[in-house]
PDB file of C-alpha atoms in Angstrom:
ATOM      1  CA  MET A   1      -5.986   6.877 -25.045  1.00  0.00           C
ATOM      2  CA  LYS A   2      -7.781   6.387 -22.559  1.00  0.00           C
ATOM      3  CA  GLY A   3      -5.584   4.365 -20.294  1.00  0.00           C
ATOM      4  CA  SER A   4      -2.352   7.178 -20.910  1.00  0.00           C
ATOM      5  CA  LEU A   5      -4.527   9.421 -20.021  1.00  0.00           C
ATOM      6  CA  ILE A   6      -5.178   7.495 -16.524  1.00  0.00           C
ATOM      7  CA  VAL A   7      -0.896   7.565 -16.660  1.00  0.00           C
ATOM      8  CA  VAL A   8      -0.512  10.113 -16.537  1.00  0.00           C
ATOM      9  CA  ALA A   9      -3.121  11.640 -14.061  1.00  0.00           C
ATOM     10  CA  PHE A  10      -1.939   8.807 -11.492  1.00  0.00           C
ATOM     11  CA  PHE A  11       1.585  10.569 -12.163  1.00  0.00           C
ATOM     12  CA  ALA A  12       0.999  13.540 -11.953  1.00  0.00           C
ATOM     13  CA  PHE A  13      -1.330  13.109  -8.238  1.00  0.00           C
ATOM     14  CA  GLY A  14       1.626  11.431  -7.274  1.00  0.00           C
ATOM     15  CA  CYS A  15       3.465  14.895  -9.024  1.00  0.00           C
ATOM     16  CA  LEU A  16       1.919  17.106  -6.408  1.00  0.00           C
ATOM     17  CA  LEU A  17       1.220  14.443  -3.435  1.00  0.00           C
ATOM     18  CA  GLY A  18       5.595  14.192  -3.472  1.00  0.00           C
ATOM     19  CA  TRP A  19       5.834  18.417  -3.373  1.00  0.00           C
ATOM     20  CA  SER A  20       3.171  19.040  -1.566  1.00  0.00           C
ATOM     21  CA  GLY A  21       5.047  17.480   0.731  1.00  0.00           C
ATOM     22  CA  TYR A  22       2.173  16.588   2.793  1.00  0.00           C
ATOM     23  CA  LEU A  23       3.493  12.591   3.284  1.00  0.00           C
ATOM     24  CA  PRO A  24       5.090  11.037   5.766  1.00  0.00           C
ATOM     25  CA  ASP A  25       8.616  11.124   5.269  1.00  0.00           C
ATOM     26  CA  ILE A  26       8.493   7.116   6.041  1.00  0.00           C
ATOM     27  CA  ILE A  27       6.719   6.629   2.063  1.00  0.00           C
ATOM     28  CA  ILE A  28       9.378   8.753   0.642  1.00  0.00           C
ATOM     29  CA  LYS A  29      12.447   7.910   2.504  1.00  0.00           C
ATOM     30  CA  ASN A  30      11.735   4.072   2.224  1.00  0.00           C
ATOM     31  CA  ASP A  31      11.905   3.277  -1.508  1.00  0.00           C
ATOM     32  CA  ILE A  32       8.513   1.270  -2.170  1.00  0.00           C
ATOM     33  CA  THR A  33       8.833   1.435  -5.351  1.00  0.00           C
ATOM     34  CA  VAL A  34      11.276  -1.431  -5.765  1.00  0.00           C
ATOM     35  CA  TYR A  35       8.787  -3.700  -4.358  1.00  0.00           C
ATOM     36  CA  VAL A  36       6.139  -2.650  -5.765  1.00  0.00           C
ATOM     37  CA  LEU A  37       8.801  -3.137  -9.579  1.00  0.00           C
ATOM     38  CA  TYR A  38       9.779  -6.168  -8.063  1.00  0.00           C
ATOM     39  CA  LEU A  39       5.472  -7.328  -7.801  1.00  0.00           C
ATOM     40  CA  LEU A  40       5.671  -6.712 -11.430  1.00  0.00           C
ATOM     41  CA  MET A  41       7.910  -7.869 -12.846  1.00  0.00           C
ATOM     42  CA  PHE A  42       6.420 -11.052 -10.692  1.00  0.00           C
ATOM     43  CA  GLN A  43       3.496 -10.207 -12.375  1.00  0.00           C
ATOM     44  CA  VAL A  44       5.121 -10.301 -15.671  1.00  0.00           C
ATOM     45  CA  GLY A  45       7.198 -13.105 -15.182  1.00  0.00           C
ATOM     46  CA  LEU A  46       4.009 -16.111 -14.798  1.00  0.00           C
ATOM     47  CA  SER A  47       2.094 -14.180 -17.658  1.00  0.00           C
ATOM     48  CA  ILE A  48       5.181 -15.523 -19.403  1.00  0.00           C
ATOM     49  CA  GLY A  49       5.277 -18.610 -18.029  1.00  0.00           C
ATOM     50  CA  SER A  50       1.818 -18.852 -18.174  1.00  0.00           C
ATOM     51  CA  ASP A  51       1.815 -18.591 -22.010  1.00  0.00           C
ATOM     52  CA  LYS A  52       0.929 -21.874 -24.401  1.00  0.00           C
ATOM     53  CA  LYS A  53       2.821 -20.412 -27.284  1.00  0.00           C
ATOM     54  CA  LEU A  54       6.314 -19.737 -24.890  1.00  0.00           C
ATOM     55  CA  LYS A  55       8.352 -22.057 -27.186  1.00  0.00           C
ATOM     56  CA  ASP A  56       7.665 -21.081 -30.366  1.00  0.00           C
ATOM     57  CA  ILE A  57       8.644 -17.440 -29.117  1.00  0.00           C
ATOM     58  CA  LEU A  58      11.928 -18.612 -27.810  1.00  0.00           C
ATOM     59  CA  CYS A  59      12.347 -19.997 -31.346  1.00  0.00           C
ATOM     60  CA  SER A  60      12.563 -16.387 -32.372  1.00  0.00           C
ATOM     61  CA  ILE A  61      15.432 -15.363 -31.125  1.00  0.00           C
ATOM     62  CA  SER A  62      18.325 -14.684 -33.644  1.00  0.00           C
ATOM     63  CA  PRO A  63      21.404 -13.027 -34.467  1.00  0.00           C
ATOM     64  CA  LYS A  64      19.974 -10.653 -36.338  1.00  0.00           C
ATOM     65  CA  LEU A  65      18.598  -8.930 -32.851  1.00  0.00           C
ATOM     66  CA  LEU A  66      21.729  -6.912 -32.985  1.00  0.00           C
ATOM     67  CA  LEU A  67      20.330  -4.534 -34.816  1.00  0.00           C
ATOM     68  CA  VAL A  68      17.429  -3.138 -31.974  1.00  0.00           C
ATOM     69  CA  PRO A  69      20.427  -2.088 -29.876  1.00  0.00           C
ATOM     70  CA  LEU A  70      22.415  -0.569 -32.159  1.00  0.00           C
ATOM     71  CA  ALA A  71      18.921   1.624 -34.089  1.00  0.00           C
ATOM     72  CA  THR A  72      18.831   2.349 -30.325  1.00  0.00           C
ATOM     73  CA  ILE A  73      22.343   3.491 -29.867  1.00  0.00           C
ATOM     74  CA  VAL A  74      22.953   5.079 -33.629  1.00  0.00           C
ATOM     75  CA  GLY A  75      19.464   7.098 -32.928  1.00  0.00           C
ATOM     76  CA  THR A  76      20.129   8.402 -29.726  1.00  0.00           C
ATOM     77  CA  LEU A  77      23.609   9.922 -30.399  1.00  0.00           C
ATOM     78  CA  THR A  78      22.664  11.231 -34.046  1.00  0.00           C
ATOM     79  CA  ALA A  79      20.446  13.415 -32.147  1.00  0.00           C
ATOM     80  CA  SER A  80      21.820  14.096 -29.352  1.00  0.00           C
ATOM     81  CA  ALA A  81      24.250  15.143 -31.570  1.00  0.00           C
ATOM     82  CA  LEU A  82      22.565  17.900 -33.491  1.00  0.00           C
ATOM     83  CA  ILE A  83      20.901  18.669 -30.724  1.00  0.00           C
ATOM     84  CA  SER A  84      23.868  20.196 -29.245  1.00  0.00           C
ATOM     85  CA  LEU A  85      23.126  22.451 -32.260  1.00  0.00           C
ATOM     86  CA  VAL A  86      20.088  24.266 -30.222  1.00  0.00           C
ATOM     87  CA  ILE A  87      21.152  23.765 -27.171  1.00  0.00           C
ATOM     88  CA  THR A  88      24.638  26.553 -27.248  1.00  0.00           C
ATOM     89  CA  GLN A  89      25.453  26.354 -23.422  1.00  0.00           C
ATOM     90  CA  TRP A  90      27.289  23.048 -23.418  1.00  0.00           C
ATOM     91  CA  SER A  91      29.388  21.411 -25.795  1.00  0.00           C
ATOM     92  CA  VAL A  92      28.677  18.814 -28.190  1.00  0.00           C
ATOM     93  CA  PHE A  93      30.125  15.975 -25.888  1.00  0.00           C
ATOM     94  CA  ASP A  94      28.240  16.620 -23.500  1.00  0.00           C
ATOM     95  CA  CYS A  95      25.483  16.359 -25.066  1.00  0.00           C
ATOM     96  CA  LEU A  96      25.884  13.427 -25.617  1.00  0.00           C
ATOM     97  CA  ALA A  97      27.365  12.446 -22.852  1.00  0.00           C
ATOM     98  CA  VAL A  98      23.872  13.158 -21.403  1.00  0.00           C
ATOM     99  CA  GLY A  99      22.011  11.071 -24.501  1.00  0.00           C
ATOM    100  CA  SER A 100      24.549   8.072 -23.853  1.00  0.00           C
ATOM    101  CA  GLY A 101      22.329   7.955 -20.341  1.00  0.00           C
ATOM    102  CA  PHE A 102      19.406   5.410 -22.953  1.00  0.00           C
ATOM    103  CA  ALA A 103      16.906   6.514 -19.760  1.00  0.00           C
ATOM    104  CA  TYR A 104      19.699   5.073 -17.230  1.00  0.00           C
ATOM    105  CA  TYR A 105      19.119   8.251 -15.336  1.00  0.00           C
ATOM    106  CA  SER A 106      20.676   6.658 -11.412  1.00  0.00           C
ATOM    107  CA  LEU A 107      23.917   5.518 -13.170  1.00  0.00           C
ATOM    108  CA  SER A 108      24.364   8.240 -16.102  1.00  0.00           C
ATOM    109  CA  SER A 109      23.981  11.406 -13.440  1.00  0.00           C
ATOM    110  CA  ILE A 110      26.354  10.612 -10.754  1.00  0.00           C
ATOM    111  CA  LEU A 111      28.823   9.798 -13.392  1.00  0.00           C
ATOM    112  CA  ILE A 112      28.442  12.586 -15.284  1.00  0.00           C
ATOM    113  CA  THR A 113      28.589  14.782 -12.037  1.00  0.00           C
ATOM    114  CA  GLU A 114      31.184  13.302 -11.100  1.00  0.00           C
ATOM    115  CA  LEU A 115      33.596  12.783 -13.717  1.00  0.00           C
ATOM    116  CA  LYS A 116      33.320  16.412 -15.285  1.00  0.00           C
ATOM    117  CA  GLU A 117      33.931  18.341 -11.978  1.00  0.00           C
ATOM    118  CA  ALA A 118      37.604  17.598 -12.819  1.00  0.00           C
ATOM    119  CA  SER A 119      36.534  19.769 -16.504  1.00  0.00           C
ATOM    120  CA  LEU A 120      34.563  22.126 -16.251  1.00  0.00           C
ATOM    121  CA  GLY A 121      34.159  22.809 -11.930  1.00  0.00           C
ATOM    122  CA  VAL A 122      31.890  21.173  -9.296  1.00  0.00           C
ATOM    123  CA  GLN A 123      28.832  23.896 -10.108  1.00  0.00           C
ATOM    124  CA  LEU A 124      28.388  23.063 -13.852  1.00  0.00           C
ATOM    125  CA  ALA A 125      29.054  19.316 -13.954  1.00  0.00           C
ATOM    126  CA  THR A 126      26.137  19.022 -10.879  1.00  0.00           C
ATOM    127  CA  GLU A 127      24.302  21.402 -13.310  1.00  0.00           C
ATOM    128  CA  LEU A 128      25.148  18.701 -16.202  1.00  0.00           C
ATOM    129  CA  GLY A 129      24.295  15.481 -13.494  1.00  0.00           C
ATOM    130  CA  THR A 130      20.713  17.345 -12.967  1.00  0.00           C
ATOM    131  CA  ILE A 131      20.201  17.703 -17.352  1.00  0.00           C
ATOM    132  CA  ALA A 132      21.436  13.911 -17.589  1.00  0.00           C
ATOM    133  CA  LEU A 133      18.912  13.239 -14.115  1.00  0.00           C
ATOM    134  CA  ILE A 134      16.015  14.824 -15.089  1.00  0.00           C
ATOM    135  CA  ALA A 135      16.082  13.578 -19.573  1.00  0.00           C
ATOM    136  CA  ASN A 136      17.017  10.248 -19.069  1.00  0.00           C
ATOM    137  CA  ILE A 137      14.078  10.227 -16.447  1.00  0.00           C
ATOM    138  CA  ILE A 138      12.281  12.350 -19.652  1.00  0.00           C
ATOM    139  CA  ARG A 139      12.962  10.177 -21.294  1.00  0.00           C
ATOM    140  CA  GLU A 140      11.438   6.983 -19.057  1.00  0.00           C
ATOM    141  CA  ILE A 141       8.119   8.764 -18.868  1.00  0.00           C
ATOM    142  CA  ILE A 142       7.867   9.439 -22.253  1.00  0.00           C
ATOM    143  CA  ALA A 143       9.055   6.034 -23.386  1.00  0.00           C
ATOM    144  CA  LEU A 144       6.337   4.399 -20.395  1.00  0.00           C
ATOM    145  CA  LEU A 145       3.687   6.755 -22.334  1.00  0.00           C
ATOM    146  CA  GLY A 146       4.179   6.995 -25.584  1.00  0.00           C
ATOM    147  CA  ALA A 147       4.853   3.333 -26.238  1.00  0.00           C
ATOM    148  CA  PRO A 148       0.617   2.498 -27.268  1.00  0.00           C
ATOM    149  CA  LEU A 149       1.932   5.789 -30.182  1.00  0.00           C
ATOM    150  CA  PHE A 150       4.775   4.453 -31.244  1.00  0.00           C
ATOM    151  CA  VAL A 151       3.914   0.952 -32.145  1.00  0.00           C
ATOM    152  CA  LYS A 152       0.786   2.362 -34.179  1.00  0.00           C
ATOM    153  CA  TYR A 153       3.214   5.194 -36.396  1.00  0.00           C
ATOM    154  CA  PHE A 154       7.052   3.036 -36.007  1.00  0.00           C
ATOM    155  CA  GLY A 155       5.903  -0.227 -35.292  1.00  0.00           C
ATOM    156  CA  ARG A 156       6.408  -2.898 -32.301  1.00  0.00           C
ATOM    157  CA  LEU A 157       9.950  -2.656 -32.522  1.00  0.00           C
ATOM    158  CA  SER A 158       9.763   1.358 -31.433  1.00  0.00           C
ATOM    159  CA  PRO A 159       8.938   1.451 -27.839  1.00  0.00           C
ATOM    160  CA  ILE A 160      11.567  -1.217 -26.788  1.00  0.00           C
ATOM    161  CA  CYS A 161      14.234   1.923 -28.897  1.00  0.00           C
ATOM    162  CA  ALA A 162      12.820   4.426 -26.736  1.00  0.00           C
ATOM    163  CA  GLY A 163      12.309   2.896 -23.461  1.00  0.00           C
ATOM    164  CA  GLY A 164      16.927   1.957 -23.784  1.00  0.00           C
ATOM    165  CA  ALA A 165      18.633   0.702 -20.706  1.00  0.00           C
ATOM    166  CA  THR A 166      15.456   0.266 -18.975  1.00  0.00           C
ATOM    167  CA  THR A 167      13.476  -2.495 -21.265  1.00  0.00           C
ATOM    168  CA  MET A 168      14.724  -5.056 -18.683  1.00  0.00           C
ATOM    169  CA  ASP A 169      12.877  -4.157 -16.148  1.00  0.00           C
ATOM    170  CA  THR A 170      10.958  -0.566 -15.904  1.00  0.00           C
ATOM    171  CA  THR A 171       9.491  -0.303 -19.256  1.00  0.00           C
ATOM    172  CA  LEU A 172       9.300  -3.796 -20.205  1.00  0.00           C
ATOM    173  CA  PRO A 173       5.492  -4.327 -18.494  1.00  0.00           C
ATOM    174  CA  ILE A 174       4.310  -1.957 -20.938  1.00  0.00           C
ATOM    175  CA  ILE A 175       6.540  -2.616 -23.732  1.00  0.00           C
ATOM    176  CA  THR A 176       5.097  -6.308 -23.077  1.00  0.00           C
ATOM    177  CA  ARG A 177       1.714  -5.003 -23.187  1.00  0.00           C
ATOM    178  CA  TYR A 178       1.530  -2.437 -26.588  1.00  0.00           C
ATOM    179  CA  SER A 179       4.706  -3.971 -28.650  1.00  0.00           C
ATOM    180  CA  GLY A 180       3.844  -7.631 -27.962  1.00  0.00           C
ATOM    181  CA  LYS A 181       4.722 -10.179 -25.599  1.00  0.00           C
ATOM    182  CA  ASP A 182       6.744 -12.398 -28.589  1.00  0.00           C
ATOM    183  CA  LEU A 183       8.515  -9.453 -28.195  1.00  0.00           C
ATOM    184  CA  VAL A 184       9.767  -9.013 -24.589  1.00  0.00           C
ATOM    185  CA  PHE A 185      13.198 -11.145 -24.664  1.00  0.00           C
ATOM    186  CA  VAL A 186      13.893  -9.164 -27.201  1.00  0.00           C
ATOM    187  CA  SER A 187      12.927  -6.835 -24.997  1.00  0.00           C
ATOM    188  CA  ILE A 188      15.378  -8.020 -22.303  1.00  0.00           C
ATOM    189  CA  PHE A 189      17.642  -8.912 -24.672  1.00  0.00           C
ATOM    190  CA  HIS A 190      18.337  -4.945 -25.393  1.00  0.00           C
ATOM    191  CA  GLY A 191      17.731  -3.662 -22.208  1.00  0.00           C
ATOM    192  CA  ILE A 192      21.163  -5.741 -20.623  1.00  0.00           C
ATOM    193  CA  ILE A 193      23.108  -4.633 -24.030  1.00  0.00           C
ATOM    194  CA  VAL A 194      22.195  -0.647 -23.610  1.00  0.00           C
ATOM    195  CA  ASP A 195      22.680  -1.133 -20.051  1.00  0.00           C
ATOM    196  CA  PHE A 196      26.100  -1.953 -20.252  1.00  0.00           C
ATOM    197  CA  THR A 197      27.243  -0.166 -22.669  1.00  0.00           C
ATOM    198  CA  VAL A 198      26.272   3.689 -20.658  1.00  0.00           C
ATOM    199  CA  PRO A 199      29.120   3.409 -17.898  1.00  0.00           C
ATOM    200  CA  PHE A 200      31.371   3.135 -21.549  1.00  0.00           C
ATOM    201  CA  PHE A 201      29.596   5.588 -23.458  1.00  0.00           C
ATOM    202  CA  VAL A 202      28.800   8.276 -20.663  1.00  0.00           C
ATOM    203  CA  SER A 203      32.473   8.113 -19.244  1.00  0.00           C
ATOM    204  CA  PHE A 204      34.224   8.627 -22.741  1.00  0.00           C
ATOM    205  CA  PHE A 205      31.825  11.166 -24.082  1.00  0.00           C
ATOM    206  CA  CYS A 206      32.726  12.888 -20.661  1.00  0.00           C
ATOM    207  CA  SER A 207      36.763  12.632 -21.491  1.00  0.00           C
ATOM    208  CA  LEU A 208      36.180  14.042 -25.087  1.00  0.00           C
TER     209      LEU A 208
ATOM    210  CA  MET B   1      18.878  -4.758 -11.360  1.00  0.00           C
ATOM    211  CA  PHE B   2      19.862  -8.907 -11.715  1.00  0.00           C
ATOM    212  CA  THR B   3      17.288  -9.187  -9.390  1.00  0.00           C
ATOM    213  CA  VAL B   4      14.301  -7.099 -11.818  1.00  0.00           C
ATOM    214  CA  ILE B   5      15.020 -10.086 -13.568  1.00  0.00           C
ATOM    215  CA  GLY B   6      15.560 -13.043 -11.562  1.00  0.00           C
ATOM    216  CA  ILE B   7      12.147 -12.185  -9.879  1.00  0.00           C
ATOM    217  CA  MET B   8      10.627 -12.072 -13.423  1.00  0.00           C
ATOM    218  CA  PHE B   9      12.320 -15.806 -13.898  1.00  0.00           C
ATOM    219  CA  GLY B  10      11.397 -16.751 -10.523  1.00  0.00           C
ATOM    220  CA  GLY B  11       7.892 -15.636 -11.709  1.00  0.00           C
ATOM    221  CA  ILE B  12       8.607 -17.407 -15.205  1.00  0.00           C
ATOM    222  CA  ALA B  13       8.597 -20.601 -13.893  1.00  0.00           C
ATOM    223  CA  ILE B  14       5.596 -20.964 -11.325  1.00  0.00           C
ATOM    224  CA  GLY B  15       4.379 -19.409 -14.120  1.00  0.00           C
ATOM    225  CA  TYR B  16       4.574 -22.136 -17.020  1.00  0.00           C
ATOM    226  CA  LEU B  17       4.465 -25.144 -13.690  1.00  0.00           C
ATOM    227  CA  LEU B  18       0.693 -23.553 -13.173  1.00  0.00           C
ATOM    228  CA  ARG B  19      -0.033 -23.136 -16.908  1.00  0.00           C
ATOM    229  CA  ASN B  20      -2.970 -24.995 -16.692  1.00  0.00           C
ATOM    230  CA  ILE B  21      -4.943 -23.423 -13.612  1.00  0.00           C
ATOM    231  CA  GLU B  22      -7.598 -20.438 -15.377  1.00  0.00           C
ATOM    232  CA  LEU B  23      -7.107 -17.687 -14.197  1.00  0.00           C
ATOM    233  CA  LEU B  24      -3.276 -16.858 -14.339  1.00  0.00           C
ATOM    234  CA  GLN B  25      -4.612 -16.576 -18.223  1.00  0.00           C
ATOM    235  CA  LYS B  26      -6.391 -13.860 -16.745  1.00  0.00           C
ATOM    236  CA  ILE B  27      -3.538 -11.394 -15.082  1.00  0.00           C
ATOM    237  CA  GLY B  28      -3.516  -9.235 -17.374  1.00  0.00           C
ATOM    238  CA  LYS B  29      -5.877  -6.675 -15.626  1.00  0.00           C
ATOM    239  CA  PRO B  30      -3.235  -7.100 -12.179  1.00  0.00           C
ATOM    240  CA  ILE B  31      -0.064  -6.008 -14.280  1.00  0.00           C
ATOM    241  CA  SER B  32      -2.527  -2.276 -15.617  1.00  0.00           C
ATOM    242  CA  TYR B  33      -2.815  -2.182 -11.971  1.00  0.00           C
ATOM    243  CA  THR B  34       0.406  -2.268 -10.669  1.00  0.00           C
ATOM    244  CA  ILE B  35       1.744  -0.317 -13.562  1.00  0.00           C
ATOM    245  CA  LEU B  36      -0.745   2.720 -12.435  1.00  0.00           C
ATOM    246  CA  LEU B  37       0.567   2.407  -8.997  1.00  0.00           C
ATOM    247  CA  LEU B  38       4.824   2.606  -9.846  1.00  0.00           C
ATOM    248  CA  LEU B  39       3.705   5.645 -11.576  1.00  0.00           C
ATOM    249  CA  PHE B  40       1.847   6.588  -8.488  1.00  0.00           C
ATOM    250  CA  LEU B  41       4.697   6.234  -7.226  1.00  0.00           C
ATOM    251  CA  LEU B  42       7.424   7.165  -9.242  1.00  0.00           C
ATOM    252  CA  GLY B  43       5.572  11.023  -9.256  1.00  0.00           C
ATOM    253  CA  ILE B  44       5.752  10.617  -5.208  1.00  0.00           C
ATOM    254  CA  SER B  45       9.721  10.897  -5.764  1.00  0.00           C
ATOM    255  CA  VAL B  46       9.884  13.240  -8.681  1.00  0.00           C
ATOM    256  CA  GLY B  47       7.454  15.792  -6.926  1.00  0.00           C
ATOM    257  CA  ALA B  48       9.259  14.867  -3.218  1.00  0.00           C
ATOM    258  CA  ASN B  49      12.510  15.230  -4.668  1.00  0.00           C
ATOM    259  CA  GLU B  50      13.652  20.155  -3.772  1.00  0.00           C
ATOM    260  CA  ALA B  51      16.864  19.553  -6.581  1.00  0.00           C
ATOM    261  CA  ILE B  52      14.506  17.625  -9.606  1.00  0.00           C
ATOM    262  CA  VAL B  53      11.548  20.493  -8.161  1.00  0.00           C
ATOM    263  CA  ASN B  54      14.091  23.937  -7.807  1.00  0.00           C
ATOM    264  CA  ASN B  55      15.694  23.175 -11.193  1.00  0.00           C
ATOM    265  CA  LEU B  56      12.860  22.027 -13.605  1.00  0.00           C
ATOM    266  CA  THR B  57      12.538  25.084 -15.160  1.00  0.00           C
ATOM    267  CA  THR B  58      16.422  26.110 -15.433  1.00  0.00           C
ATOM    268  CA  LEU B  59      17.506  22.724 -16.780  1.00  0.00           C
ATOM    269  CA  GLY B  60      14.647  21.820 -17.423  1.00  0.00           C
ATOM    270  CA  VAL B  61      14.183  21.712 -21.111  1.00  0.00           C
ATOM    271  CA  GLN B  62      17.632  21.478 -21.272  1.00  0.00           C
ATOM    272  CA  ALA B  63      16.971  18.387 -20.350  1.00  0.00           C
ATOM    273  CA  LEU B  64      13.545  17.613 -22.586  1.00  0.00           C
ATOM    274  CA  LEU B  65      15.348  18.714 -25.742  1.00  0.00           C
ATOM    275  CA  ILE B  66      17.669  15.820 -25.125  1.00  0.00           C
ATOM    276  CA  ALA B  67      15.361  13.563 -23.983  1.00  0.00           C
ATOM    277  CA  LEU B  68      13.006  14.998 -26.731  1.00  0.00           C
ATOM    278  CA  ALA B  69      16.022  14.594 -29.701  1.00  0.00           C
ATOM    279  CA  GLY B  70      17.654  11.422 -27.974  1.00  0.00           C
ATOM    280  CA  THR B  71      13.570   9.104 -28.058  1.00  0.00           C
ATOM    281  CA  THR B  72      13.134  10.745 -31.762  1.00  0.00           C
ATOM    282  CA  GLY B  73      16.452  10.106 -32.179  1.00  0.00           C
ATOM    283  CA  SER B  74      16.389   6.399 -31.600  1.00  0.00           C
ATOM    284  CA  ILE B  75      12.325   5.611 -32.357  1.00  0.00           C
ATOM    285  CA  LEU B  76      13.389   6.229 -36.499  1.00  0.00           C
ATOM    286  CA  ALA B  77      15.813   3.977 -36.040  1.00  0.00           C
ATOM    287  CA  ALA B  78      13.894   1.562 -35.752  1.00  0.00           C
ATOM    288  CA  TRP B  79      10.968   1.996 -37.595  1.00  0.00           C
ATOM    289  CA  ALA B  80      14.050   1.661 -40.106  1.00  0.00           C
ATOM    290  CA  VAL B  81      15.315  -1.401 -38.113  1.00  0.00           C
ATOM    291  CA  TYR B  82      11.454  -2.744 -38.123  1.00  0.00           C
ATOM    292  CA  HIS B  83      10.692  -1.495 -41.280  1.00  0.00           C
ATOM    293  CA  PHE B  84      13.736  -3.476 -43.196  1.00  0.00           C
ATOM    294  CA  PHE B  85      14.280  -6.549 -40.848  1.00  0.00           C
ATOM    295  CA  PHE B  86      12.007  -7.566 -39.494  1.00  0.00           C
ATOM    296  CA  LYS B  87       8.492  -7.178 -41.293  1.00  0.00           C
ATOM    297  CA  GLU B  88       8.522  -9.547 -43.798  1.00  0.00           C
ATOM    298  CA  ARG B  89       9.202 -11.784 -41.956  1.00  0.00           C
ATOM    299  CA  ARG B  90       5.795 -11.225 -39.323  1.00  0.00           C
ATOM    300  CA  LYS B  91       4.135 -11.536 -42.729  1.00  0.00           C
ATOM    301  CA  GLU B  92       5.797 -14.966 -43.255  1.00  0.00           C
TER     302      GLU B  92
END
């Protein structure tokens, strides 16, 4: 819990700093985040490679693993359809399009803004695209911050399914940390599968 | 996306070659610090994005609902899959 709070504090402090406008443009415009992510991935790689149990982990991959991305997709889409009953402003398919971003916010928001323009008009399409951006950023943040909690109450696979398409890059370190190193390949496999379904599902639900 | 995975596999290869070096077994600490830095930077980009900040109140609630629904749904499905298909294997 203490670890999670420190993470939230760092994120909140970052938000305030970014919002305050005191930061020089160079910091905001140059995407340092990507390089820090690279550094992080390299460290994660080092920790996996130097792990003495690497062989056992590789041997544990099986077709049963397809159930993990399937759970993510079925769970997310069912819940997105249900929540559309509460959000009256948008149709079921609009909510499904947003939900099927699976935390892949950059791609899903752009796709939705572009594809919905024809049927909803520029203004509403941009609004739905913004919702997709925020919703999927929030999902990534929930996956990052909630991982220890999810493991405790819903088992070691839950942070992976919560992370959606991000479990092979941004949320991978936190999943490795809380679900265990032996699930790192499950996490990457899951991320790759879900990632590839994003453009398919988003454009499918936008066309309905 | 593939750069990220490529870098990680590079790290795996180097980590494997250097696996007998004691220092590498303590990589957990620097990983935690890098995660903190990454979230701090993510915060900066969220806070600095005017489109997100200005629309946060109006569109944010709807976005939050969909995000919560999607996450909850997938966690419940994950729990079911873990409970019915994966749990036994751990006990063996």
